[in-house]
Tab-separated table of C-alpha atoms in Angstrom:
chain	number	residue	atom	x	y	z
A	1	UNK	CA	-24.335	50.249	113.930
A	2	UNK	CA	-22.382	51.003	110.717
A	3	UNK	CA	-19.631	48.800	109.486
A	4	UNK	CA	-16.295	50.842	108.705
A	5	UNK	CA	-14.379	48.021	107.826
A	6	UNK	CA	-14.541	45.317	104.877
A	7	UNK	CA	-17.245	47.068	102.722
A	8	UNK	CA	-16.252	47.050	99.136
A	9	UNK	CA	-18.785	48.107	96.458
A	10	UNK	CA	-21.790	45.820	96.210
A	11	UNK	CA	-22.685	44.801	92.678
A	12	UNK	CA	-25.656	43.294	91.829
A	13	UNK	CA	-24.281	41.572	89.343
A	14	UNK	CA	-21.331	38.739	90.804
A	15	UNK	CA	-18.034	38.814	89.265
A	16	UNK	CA	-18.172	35.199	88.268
A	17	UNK	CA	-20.870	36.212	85.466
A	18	UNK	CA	-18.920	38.812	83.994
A	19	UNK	CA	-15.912	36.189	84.474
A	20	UNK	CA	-17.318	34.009	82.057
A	21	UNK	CA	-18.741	36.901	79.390
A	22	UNK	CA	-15.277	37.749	79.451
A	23	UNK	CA	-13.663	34.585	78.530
A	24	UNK	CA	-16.499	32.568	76.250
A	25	UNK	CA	-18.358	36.399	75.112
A	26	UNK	CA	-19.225	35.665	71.143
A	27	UNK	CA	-16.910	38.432	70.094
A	28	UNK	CA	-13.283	40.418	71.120
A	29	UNK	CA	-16.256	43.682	71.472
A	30	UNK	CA	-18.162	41.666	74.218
A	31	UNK	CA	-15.237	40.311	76.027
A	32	UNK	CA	-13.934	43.590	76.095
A	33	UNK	CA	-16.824	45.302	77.388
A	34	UNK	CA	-16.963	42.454	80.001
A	35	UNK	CA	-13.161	42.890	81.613
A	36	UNK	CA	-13.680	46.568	81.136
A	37	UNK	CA	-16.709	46.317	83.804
A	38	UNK	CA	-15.073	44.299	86.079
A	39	UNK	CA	-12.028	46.708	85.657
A	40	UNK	CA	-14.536	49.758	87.293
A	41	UNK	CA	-15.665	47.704	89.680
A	42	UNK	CA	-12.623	46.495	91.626
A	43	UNK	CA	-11.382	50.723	91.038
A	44	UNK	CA	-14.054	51.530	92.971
A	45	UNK	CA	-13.838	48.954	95.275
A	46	UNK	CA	-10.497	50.260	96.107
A	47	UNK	CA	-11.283	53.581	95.976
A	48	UNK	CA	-14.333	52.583	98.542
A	49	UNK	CA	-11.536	50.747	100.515
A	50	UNK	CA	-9.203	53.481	101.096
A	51	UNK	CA	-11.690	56.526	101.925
A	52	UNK	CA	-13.372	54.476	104.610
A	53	UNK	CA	-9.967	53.794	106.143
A	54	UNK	CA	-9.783	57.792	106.103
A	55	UNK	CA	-12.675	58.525	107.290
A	56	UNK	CA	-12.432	56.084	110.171
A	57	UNK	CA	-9.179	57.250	110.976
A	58	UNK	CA	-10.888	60.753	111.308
A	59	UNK	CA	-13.282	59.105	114.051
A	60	UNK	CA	-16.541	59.017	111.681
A	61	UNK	CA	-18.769	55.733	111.659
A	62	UNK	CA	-18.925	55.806	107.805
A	63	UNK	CA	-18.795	58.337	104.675
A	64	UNK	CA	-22.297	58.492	104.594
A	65	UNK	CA	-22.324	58.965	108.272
A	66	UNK	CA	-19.512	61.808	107.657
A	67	UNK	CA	-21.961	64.107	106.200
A	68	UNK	CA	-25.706	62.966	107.387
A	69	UNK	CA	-27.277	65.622	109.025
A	70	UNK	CA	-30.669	66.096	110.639
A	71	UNK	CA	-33.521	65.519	107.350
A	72	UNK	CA	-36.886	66.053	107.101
A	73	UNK	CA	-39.314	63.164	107.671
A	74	UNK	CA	-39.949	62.366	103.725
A	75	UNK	CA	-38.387	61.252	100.766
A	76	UNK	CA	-35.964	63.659	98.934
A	77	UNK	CA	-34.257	61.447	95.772
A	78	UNK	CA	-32.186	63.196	93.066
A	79	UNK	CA	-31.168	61.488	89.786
A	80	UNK	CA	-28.116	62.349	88.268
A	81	UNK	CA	-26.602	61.736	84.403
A	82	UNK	CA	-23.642	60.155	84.201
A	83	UNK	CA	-23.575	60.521	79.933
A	84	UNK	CA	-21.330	57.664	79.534
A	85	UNK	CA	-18.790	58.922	81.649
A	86	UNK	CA	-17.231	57.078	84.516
A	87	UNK	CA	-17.476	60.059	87.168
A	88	UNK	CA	-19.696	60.616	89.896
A	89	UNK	CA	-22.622	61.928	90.602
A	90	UNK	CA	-22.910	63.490	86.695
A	91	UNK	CA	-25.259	66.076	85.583
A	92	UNK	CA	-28.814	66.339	87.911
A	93	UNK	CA	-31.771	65.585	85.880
A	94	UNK	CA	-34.620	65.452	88.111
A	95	UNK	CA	-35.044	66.390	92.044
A	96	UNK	CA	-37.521	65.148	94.290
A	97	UNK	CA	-41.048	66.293	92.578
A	98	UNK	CA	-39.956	67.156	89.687
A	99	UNK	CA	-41.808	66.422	86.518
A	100	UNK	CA	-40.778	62.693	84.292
A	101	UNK	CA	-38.127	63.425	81.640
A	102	UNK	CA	-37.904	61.759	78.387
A	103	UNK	CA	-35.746	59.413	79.771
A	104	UNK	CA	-36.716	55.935	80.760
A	105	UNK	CA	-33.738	55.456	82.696
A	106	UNK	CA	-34.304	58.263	85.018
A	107	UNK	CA	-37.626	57.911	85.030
A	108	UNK	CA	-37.634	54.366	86.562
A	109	UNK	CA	-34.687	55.054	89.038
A	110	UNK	CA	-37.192	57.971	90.202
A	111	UNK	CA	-39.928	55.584	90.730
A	112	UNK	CA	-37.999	52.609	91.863
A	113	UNK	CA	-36.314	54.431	94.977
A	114	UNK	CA	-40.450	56.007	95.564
A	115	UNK	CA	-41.545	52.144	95.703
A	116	UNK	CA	-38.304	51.185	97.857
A	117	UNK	CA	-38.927	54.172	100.458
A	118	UNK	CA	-42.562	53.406	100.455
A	119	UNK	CA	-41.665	49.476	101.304
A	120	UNK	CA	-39.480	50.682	104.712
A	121	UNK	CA	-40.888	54.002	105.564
A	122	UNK	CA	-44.947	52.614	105.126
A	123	UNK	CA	-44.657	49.332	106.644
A	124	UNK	CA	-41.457	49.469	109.072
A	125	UNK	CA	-41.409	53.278	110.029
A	126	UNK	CA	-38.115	54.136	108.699
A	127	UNK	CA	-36.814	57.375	107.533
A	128	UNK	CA	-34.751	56.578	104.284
A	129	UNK	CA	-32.013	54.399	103.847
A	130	UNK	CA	-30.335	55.714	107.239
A	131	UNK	CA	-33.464	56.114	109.221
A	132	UNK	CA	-32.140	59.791	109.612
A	133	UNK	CA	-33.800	61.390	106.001
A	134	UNK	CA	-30.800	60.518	104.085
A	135	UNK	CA	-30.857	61.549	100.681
A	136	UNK	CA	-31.467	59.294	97.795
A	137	UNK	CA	-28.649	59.649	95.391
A	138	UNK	CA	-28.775	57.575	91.923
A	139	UNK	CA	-26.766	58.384	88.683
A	140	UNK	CA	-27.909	56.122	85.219
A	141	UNK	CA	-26.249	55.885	82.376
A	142	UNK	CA	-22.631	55.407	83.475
A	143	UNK	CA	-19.769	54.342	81.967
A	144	UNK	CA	-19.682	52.909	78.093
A	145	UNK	CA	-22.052	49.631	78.142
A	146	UNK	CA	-20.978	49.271	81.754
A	147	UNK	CA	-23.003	46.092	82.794
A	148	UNK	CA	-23.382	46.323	86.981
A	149	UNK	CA	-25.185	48.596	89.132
A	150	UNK	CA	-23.799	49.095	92.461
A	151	UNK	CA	-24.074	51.021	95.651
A	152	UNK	CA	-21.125	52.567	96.759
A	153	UNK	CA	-21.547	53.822	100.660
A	154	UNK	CA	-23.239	56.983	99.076
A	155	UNK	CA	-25.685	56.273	96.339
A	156	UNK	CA	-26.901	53.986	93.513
A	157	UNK	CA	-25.193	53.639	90.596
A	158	UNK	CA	-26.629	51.397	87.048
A	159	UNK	CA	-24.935	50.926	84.130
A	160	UNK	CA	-27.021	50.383	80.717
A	161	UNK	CA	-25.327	46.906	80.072
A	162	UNK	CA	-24.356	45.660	76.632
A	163	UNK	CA	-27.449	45.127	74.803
A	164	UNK	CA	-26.203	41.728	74.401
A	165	UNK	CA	-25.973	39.724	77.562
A	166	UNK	CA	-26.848	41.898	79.880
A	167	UNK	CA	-29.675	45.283	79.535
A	168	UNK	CA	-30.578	48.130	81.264
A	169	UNK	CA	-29.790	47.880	85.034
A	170	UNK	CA	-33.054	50.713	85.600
A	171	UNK	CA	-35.034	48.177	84.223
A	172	UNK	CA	-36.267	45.725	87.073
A	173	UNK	CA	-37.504	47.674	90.000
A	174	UNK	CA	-36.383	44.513	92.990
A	175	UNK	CA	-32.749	45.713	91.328
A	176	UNK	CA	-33.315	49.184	92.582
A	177	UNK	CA	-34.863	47.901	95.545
A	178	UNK	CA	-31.594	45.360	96.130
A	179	UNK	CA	-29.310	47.528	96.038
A	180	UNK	CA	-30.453	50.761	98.371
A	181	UNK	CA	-31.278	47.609	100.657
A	182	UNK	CA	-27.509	47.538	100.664
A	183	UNK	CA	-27.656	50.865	102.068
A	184	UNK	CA	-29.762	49.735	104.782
A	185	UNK	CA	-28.030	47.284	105.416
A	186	UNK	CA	-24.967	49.493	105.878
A	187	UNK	CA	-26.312	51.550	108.215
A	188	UNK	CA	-27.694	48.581	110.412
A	189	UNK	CA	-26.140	45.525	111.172
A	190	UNK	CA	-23.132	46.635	108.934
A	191	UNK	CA	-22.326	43.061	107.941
A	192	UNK	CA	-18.806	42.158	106.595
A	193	UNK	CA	-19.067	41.678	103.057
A	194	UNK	CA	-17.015	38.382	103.024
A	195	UNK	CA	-17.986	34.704	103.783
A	196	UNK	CA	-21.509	33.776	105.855
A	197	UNK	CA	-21.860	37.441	106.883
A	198	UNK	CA	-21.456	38.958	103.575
A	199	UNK	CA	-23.978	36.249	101.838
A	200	UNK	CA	-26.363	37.389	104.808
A	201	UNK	CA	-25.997	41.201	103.558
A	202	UNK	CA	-26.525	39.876	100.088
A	203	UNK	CA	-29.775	37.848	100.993
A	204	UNK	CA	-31.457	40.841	103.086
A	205	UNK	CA	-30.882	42.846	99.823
A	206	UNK	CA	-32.859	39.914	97.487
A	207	UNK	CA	-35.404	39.983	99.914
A	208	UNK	CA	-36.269	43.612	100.165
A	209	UNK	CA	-35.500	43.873	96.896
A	210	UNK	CA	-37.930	40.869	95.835
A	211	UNK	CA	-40.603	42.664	98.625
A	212	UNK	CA	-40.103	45.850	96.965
A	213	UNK	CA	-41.212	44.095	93.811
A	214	UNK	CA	-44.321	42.212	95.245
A	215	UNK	CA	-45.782	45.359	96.930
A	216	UNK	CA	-45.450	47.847	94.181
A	217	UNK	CA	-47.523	44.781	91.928
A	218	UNK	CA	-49.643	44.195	94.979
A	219	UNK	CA	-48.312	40.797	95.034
A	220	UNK	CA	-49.201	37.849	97.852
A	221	UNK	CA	-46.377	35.038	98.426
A	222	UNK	CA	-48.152	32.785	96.495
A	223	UNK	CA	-48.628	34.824	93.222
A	224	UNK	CA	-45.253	36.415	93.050
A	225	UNK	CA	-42.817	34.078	91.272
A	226	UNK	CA	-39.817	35.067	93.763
A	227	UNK	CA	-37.382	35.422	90.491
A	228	UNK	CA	-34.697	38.431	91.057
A	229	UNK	CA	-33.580	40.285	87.590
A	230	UNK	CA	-35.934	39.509	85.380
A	231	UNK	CA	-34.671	41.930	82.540
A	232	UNK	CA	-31.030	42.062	83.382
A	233	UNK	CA	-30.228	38.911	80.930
A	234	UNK	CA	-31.368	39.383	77.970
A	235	UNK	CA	-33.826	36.912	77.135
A	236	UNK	CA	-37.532	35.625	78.929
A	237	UNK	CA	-36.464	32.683	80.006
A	238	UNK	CA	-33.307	34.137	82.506
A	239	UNK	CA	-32.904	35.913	85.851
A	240	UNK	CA	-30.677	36.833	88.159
A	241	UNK	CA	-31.537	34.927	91.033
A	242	UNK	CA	-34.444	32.611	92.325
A	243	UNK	CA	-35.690	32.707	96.054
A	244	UNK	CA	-38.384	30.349	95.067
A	245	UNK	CA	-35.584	27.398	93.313
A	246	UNK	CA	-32.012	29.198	93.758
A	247	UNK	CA	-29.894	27.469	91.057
A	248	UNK	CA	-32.259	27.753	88.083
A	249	UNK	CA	-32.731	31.591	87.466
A	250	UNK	CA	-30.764	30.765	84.387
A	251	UNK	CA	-30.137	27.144	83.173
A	252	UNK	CA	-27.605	26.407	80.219
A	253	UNK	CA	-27.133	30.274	78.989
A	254	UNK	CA	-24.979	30.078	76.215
A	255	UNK	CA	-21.846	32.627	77.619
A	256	UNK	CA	-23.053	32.459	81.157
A	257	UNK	CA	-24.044	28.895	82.054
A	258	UNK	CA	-26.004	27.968	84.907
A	259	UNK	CA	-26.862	29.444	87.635
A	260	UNK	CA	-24.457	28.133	90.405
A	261	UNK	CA	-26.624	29.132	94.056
A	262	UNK	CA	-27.630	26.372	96.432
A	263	UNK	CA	-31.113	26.038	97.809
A	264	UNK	CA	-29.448	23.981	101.008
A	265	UNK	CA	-26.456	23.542	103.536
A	266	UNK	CA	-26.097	20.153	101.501
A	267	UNK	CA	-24.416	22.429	98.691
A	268	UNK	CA	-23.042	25.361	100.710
A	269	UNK	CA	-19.797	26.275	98.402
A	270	UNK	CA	-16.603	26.650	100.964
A	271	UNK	CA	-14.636	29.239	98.541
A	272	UNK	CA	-11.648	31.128	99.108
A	273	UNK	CA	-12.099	35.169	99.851
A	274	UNK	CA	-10.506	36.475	96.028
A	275	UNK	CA	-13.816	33.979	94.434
A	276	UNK	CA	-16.667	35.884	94.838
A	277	UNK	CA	-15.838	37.232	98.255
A	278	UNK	CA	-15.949	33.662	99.872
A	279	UNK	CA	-19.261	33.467	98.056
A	280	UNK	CA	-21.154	36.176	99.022
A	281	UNK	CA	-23.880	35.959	95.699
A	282	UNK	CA	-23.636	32.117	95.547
A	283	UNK	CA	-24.051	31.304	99.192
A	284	UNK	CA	-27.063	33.702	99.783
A	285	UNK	CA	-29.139	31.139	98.379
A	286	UNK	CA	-29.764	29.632	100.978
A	287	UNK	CA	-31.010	31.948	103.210
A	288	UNK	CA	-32.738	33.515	100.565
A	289	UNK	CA	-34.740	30.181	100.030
A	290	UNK	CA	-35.507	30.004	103.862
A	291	UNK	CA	-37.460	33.588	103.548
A	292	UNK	CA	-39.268	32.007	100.637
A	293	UNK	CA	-40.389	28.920	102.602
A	294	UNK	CA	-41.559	31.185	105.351
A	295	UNK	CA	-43.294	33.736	103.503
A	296	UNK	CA	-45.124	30.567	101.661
A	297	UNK	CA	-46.062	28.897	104.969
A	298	UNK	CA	-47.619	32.258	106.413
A	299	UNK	CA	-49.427	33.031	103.594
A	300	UNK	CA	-50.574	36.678	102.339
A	301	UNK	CA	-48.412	39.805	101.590
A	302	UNK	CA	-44.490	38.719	102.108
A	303	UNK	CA	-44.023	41.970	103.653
A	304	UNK	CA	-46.705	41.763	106.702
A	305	UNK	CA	-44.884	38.943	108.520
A	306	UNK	CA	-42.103	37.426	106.969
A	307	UNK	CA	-40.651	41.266	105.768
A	308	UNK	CA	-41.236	42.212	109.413
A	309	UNK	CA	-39.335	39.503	110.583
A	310	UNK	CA	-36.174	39.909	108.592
A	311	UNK	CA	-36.598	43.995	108.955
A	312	UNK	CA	-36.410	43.620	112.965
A	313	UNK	CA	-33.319	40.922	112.915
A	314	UNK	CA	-31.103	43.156	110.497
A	315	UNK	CA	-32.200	46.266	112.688
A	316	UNK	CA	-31.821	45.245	116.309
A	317	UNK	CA	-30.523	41.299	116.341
A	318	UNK	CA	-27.195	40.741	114.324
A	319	UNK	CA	-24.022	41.494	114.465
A	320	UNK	CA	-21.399	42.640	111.811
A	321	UNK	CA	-20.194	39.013	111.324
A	322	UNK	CA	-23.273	36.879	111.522
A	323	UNK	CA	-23.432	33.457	110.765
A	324	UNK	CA	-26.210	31.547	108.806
A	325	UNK	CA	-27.046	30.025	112.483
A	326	UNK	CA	-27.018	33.362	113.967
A	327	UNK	CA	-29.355	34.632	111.406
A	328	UNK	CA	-31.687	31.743	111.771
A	329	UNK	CA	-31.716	32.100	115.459
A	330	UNK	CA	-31.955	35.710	115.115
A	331	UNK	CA	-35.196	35.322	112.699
A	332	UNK	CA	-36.926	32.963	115.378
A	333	UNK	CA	-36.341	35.294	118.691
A	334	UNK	CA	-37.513	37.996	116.362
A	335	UNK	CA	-40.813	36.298	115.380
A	336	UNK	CA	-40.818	34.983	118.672
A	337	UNK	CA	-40.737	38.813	120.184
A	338	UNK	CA	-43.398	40.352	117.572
A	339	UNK	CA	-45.955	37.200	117.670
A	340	UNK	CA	-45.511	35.758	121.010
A	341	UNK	CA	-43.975	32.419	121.700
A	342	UNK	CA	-45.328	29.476	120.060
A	343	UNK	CA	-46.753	31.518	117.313
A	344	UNK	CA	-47.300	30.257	113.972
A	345	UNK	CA	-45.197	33.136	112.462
A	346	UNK	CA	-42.116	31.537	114.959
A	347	UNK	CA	-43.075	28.039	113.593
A	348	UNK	CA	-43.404	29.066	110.597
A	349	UNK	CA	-39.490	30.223	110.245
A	350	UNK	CA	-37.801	27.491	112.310
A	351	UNK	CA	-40.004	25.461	109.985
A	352	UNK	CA	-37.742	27.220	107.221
A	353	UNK	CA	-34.542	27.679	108.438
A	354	UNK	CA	-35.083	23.242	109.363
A	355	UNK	CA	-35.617	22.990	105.542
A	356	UNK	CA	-32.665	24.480	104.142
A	357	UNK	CA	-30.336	22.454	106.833
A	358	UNK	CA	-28.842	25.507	108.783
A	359	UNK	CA	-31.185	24.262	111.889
């Protein structure tokens, strides 16, 4: 099932962040910069908004959907040059099996969506981000200092930041990972990007994103440190998000703050739809800590039991406007149907889900 209604751009960056850069940034330049990006986003958004009401109009499930046609079984991914400009898809650079350019931003975008299709089509059997051979579209370098990457419905988009705040959105491979999860997502359980349901389609994203991460470094549960973003704030001690701790990826930044995500239902934030979309990247902590505690409690590679878990309740178990309860009940009957009844692995994530006060 593919949602055709409620899907603005997803951003891997939340609009609160940029929010702040824009009104405490440490010069009129930054600020600038910062309003300018959210300025892109919310035309796309719109943009987004009004071709999906065409196209459903028209009878078609999605865009994407529009124009899929029958694909080979195997990855095809083209990268695309934006060169600063702000329209899409830019110049092509590299097709599938092409040679590396000179450019690191290609480059990893190249790799990144290898790594992501190897995660899905290696250990869960599916054919790109549709399941149907679906290209992989990415363009880098758009827009000037434009500091998000997004997927729009179509393809990946990444921005090379400001240099100040905020780097190179091709540099962090779980950011590449995130956001084509987006596009599984989309062409799954097509959750509403608003409220519970749109945290939910946030949180699968961090979590294939993060097991994106852990298998291309060969990575158990216990090694990985569960941090999302490492490189997109500048500085070592910052990230994104945390599935491991969510509300300390990044503690006292000077423009930015600290990180604002709750770890339980004890701090679930009840916000209105214009702040963050109800609190899609705030809310998605907690969820995203209850796939931490279960990939911790069964042990080994994330994406062997706990990724197989998650894969089958976005694929066959939810619907559009799933609830944290639904998705924890959803997680159970689907460890419940892949390990039998009683199994550790359905333990295991009721065990979680108990933790993080949604059971």
């Amino acid at each position: 099932m593919t949602c055709t209604h409620h899907n603005p751009l997803h951003c891997v960056v939340p609009p609160y962040m940029l929010e702040k850069l824009a009104s405490k940034g440490k010069s009129a330049n930054a600020r600038e910069k910062a309003l300018k990006s959210l300025r892109v986003s919310r035309y796309f958004r719109s943009t987004r908004r009004e071709a999906q009401d065409v196209f459903q109009a028209m009878g078609f499930r999605s865009i994407a959907g529009a124009a899929a046609t029958a694909a080979p079984d195997r990855l095809i991914r083209k990268v695309y040059d934006a060169g600063g400009a702000e329209e899409l898809p830019g110049k092509l650079v590299r097709g599938e099996g092409a040679k590396p350019t000179q450019d690191a931003a290609v480059d990893a975008v190249y790799d990144g969506a290898g790594s992501t299709d190897a995660l899905y089509r290696e250990e869960y059997g599916r054919n790109s981000i549709d399941d149907r051979g679906m290209e992989i579209i990415q363009t880098v370098h758009f827009g000037q200092a434009y500091q998000n990457a997004f997927w729009n419905g179509e393809q990946m988009v990444y921005g090379d930041g400001d240099g100040s705040v905020f780097g190179n959105f091709t540099s962090d491979i779980d950011v590449i990972g995130h956001e084509l999860s987006h596009g599984v997502t989309q062409h799954e359980a097509g959750l509403v990007y608003e409220f519970q349901s749109g945290a939910l389609n946030e949180h699968f994203s961090d979590v294939f994103g993060s097991l994106v991460k852990q298998r291309a470094a060969n990575e158990d549960a216990r090694t990985a440190n569960w941090m999302m973003g490492e490189n997109v704030i500048v500085g070592k001690k910052y990230a994104l998000r945390s599935l491991k701790a969510p509300g300390t990826a990044y503690v006292n930044h000077p423009v930015l703050g600290t990180d604002p995500q709750p770890a339980t239902m004890d701090d679930f934030q009840e916000l209105p739809l214009w702040d963050d979309q109800g609190g899609v990247h705030i809310n998605s902590g907690i969820p995203n800590h209850a796939f931490y505690l279960a990939a911790i409690e069964l042990g080994g590679y994330a994406w062997k039991k706990a990724g197989l878990i998650w894969y089958r309740t976005l694929c066959d178990l939810l619907g559009e406007n799933a609830t944290f309860i639904r998705a924890a009940q959803a997680t159970v009957q689907a460890a419940r149907g892949e390990f039998g009844a009683g199994s550790l692995e359905e333990q295991a994530v009721t065990k979680a889900w108990k933790d993080v006060k949604v059971f």
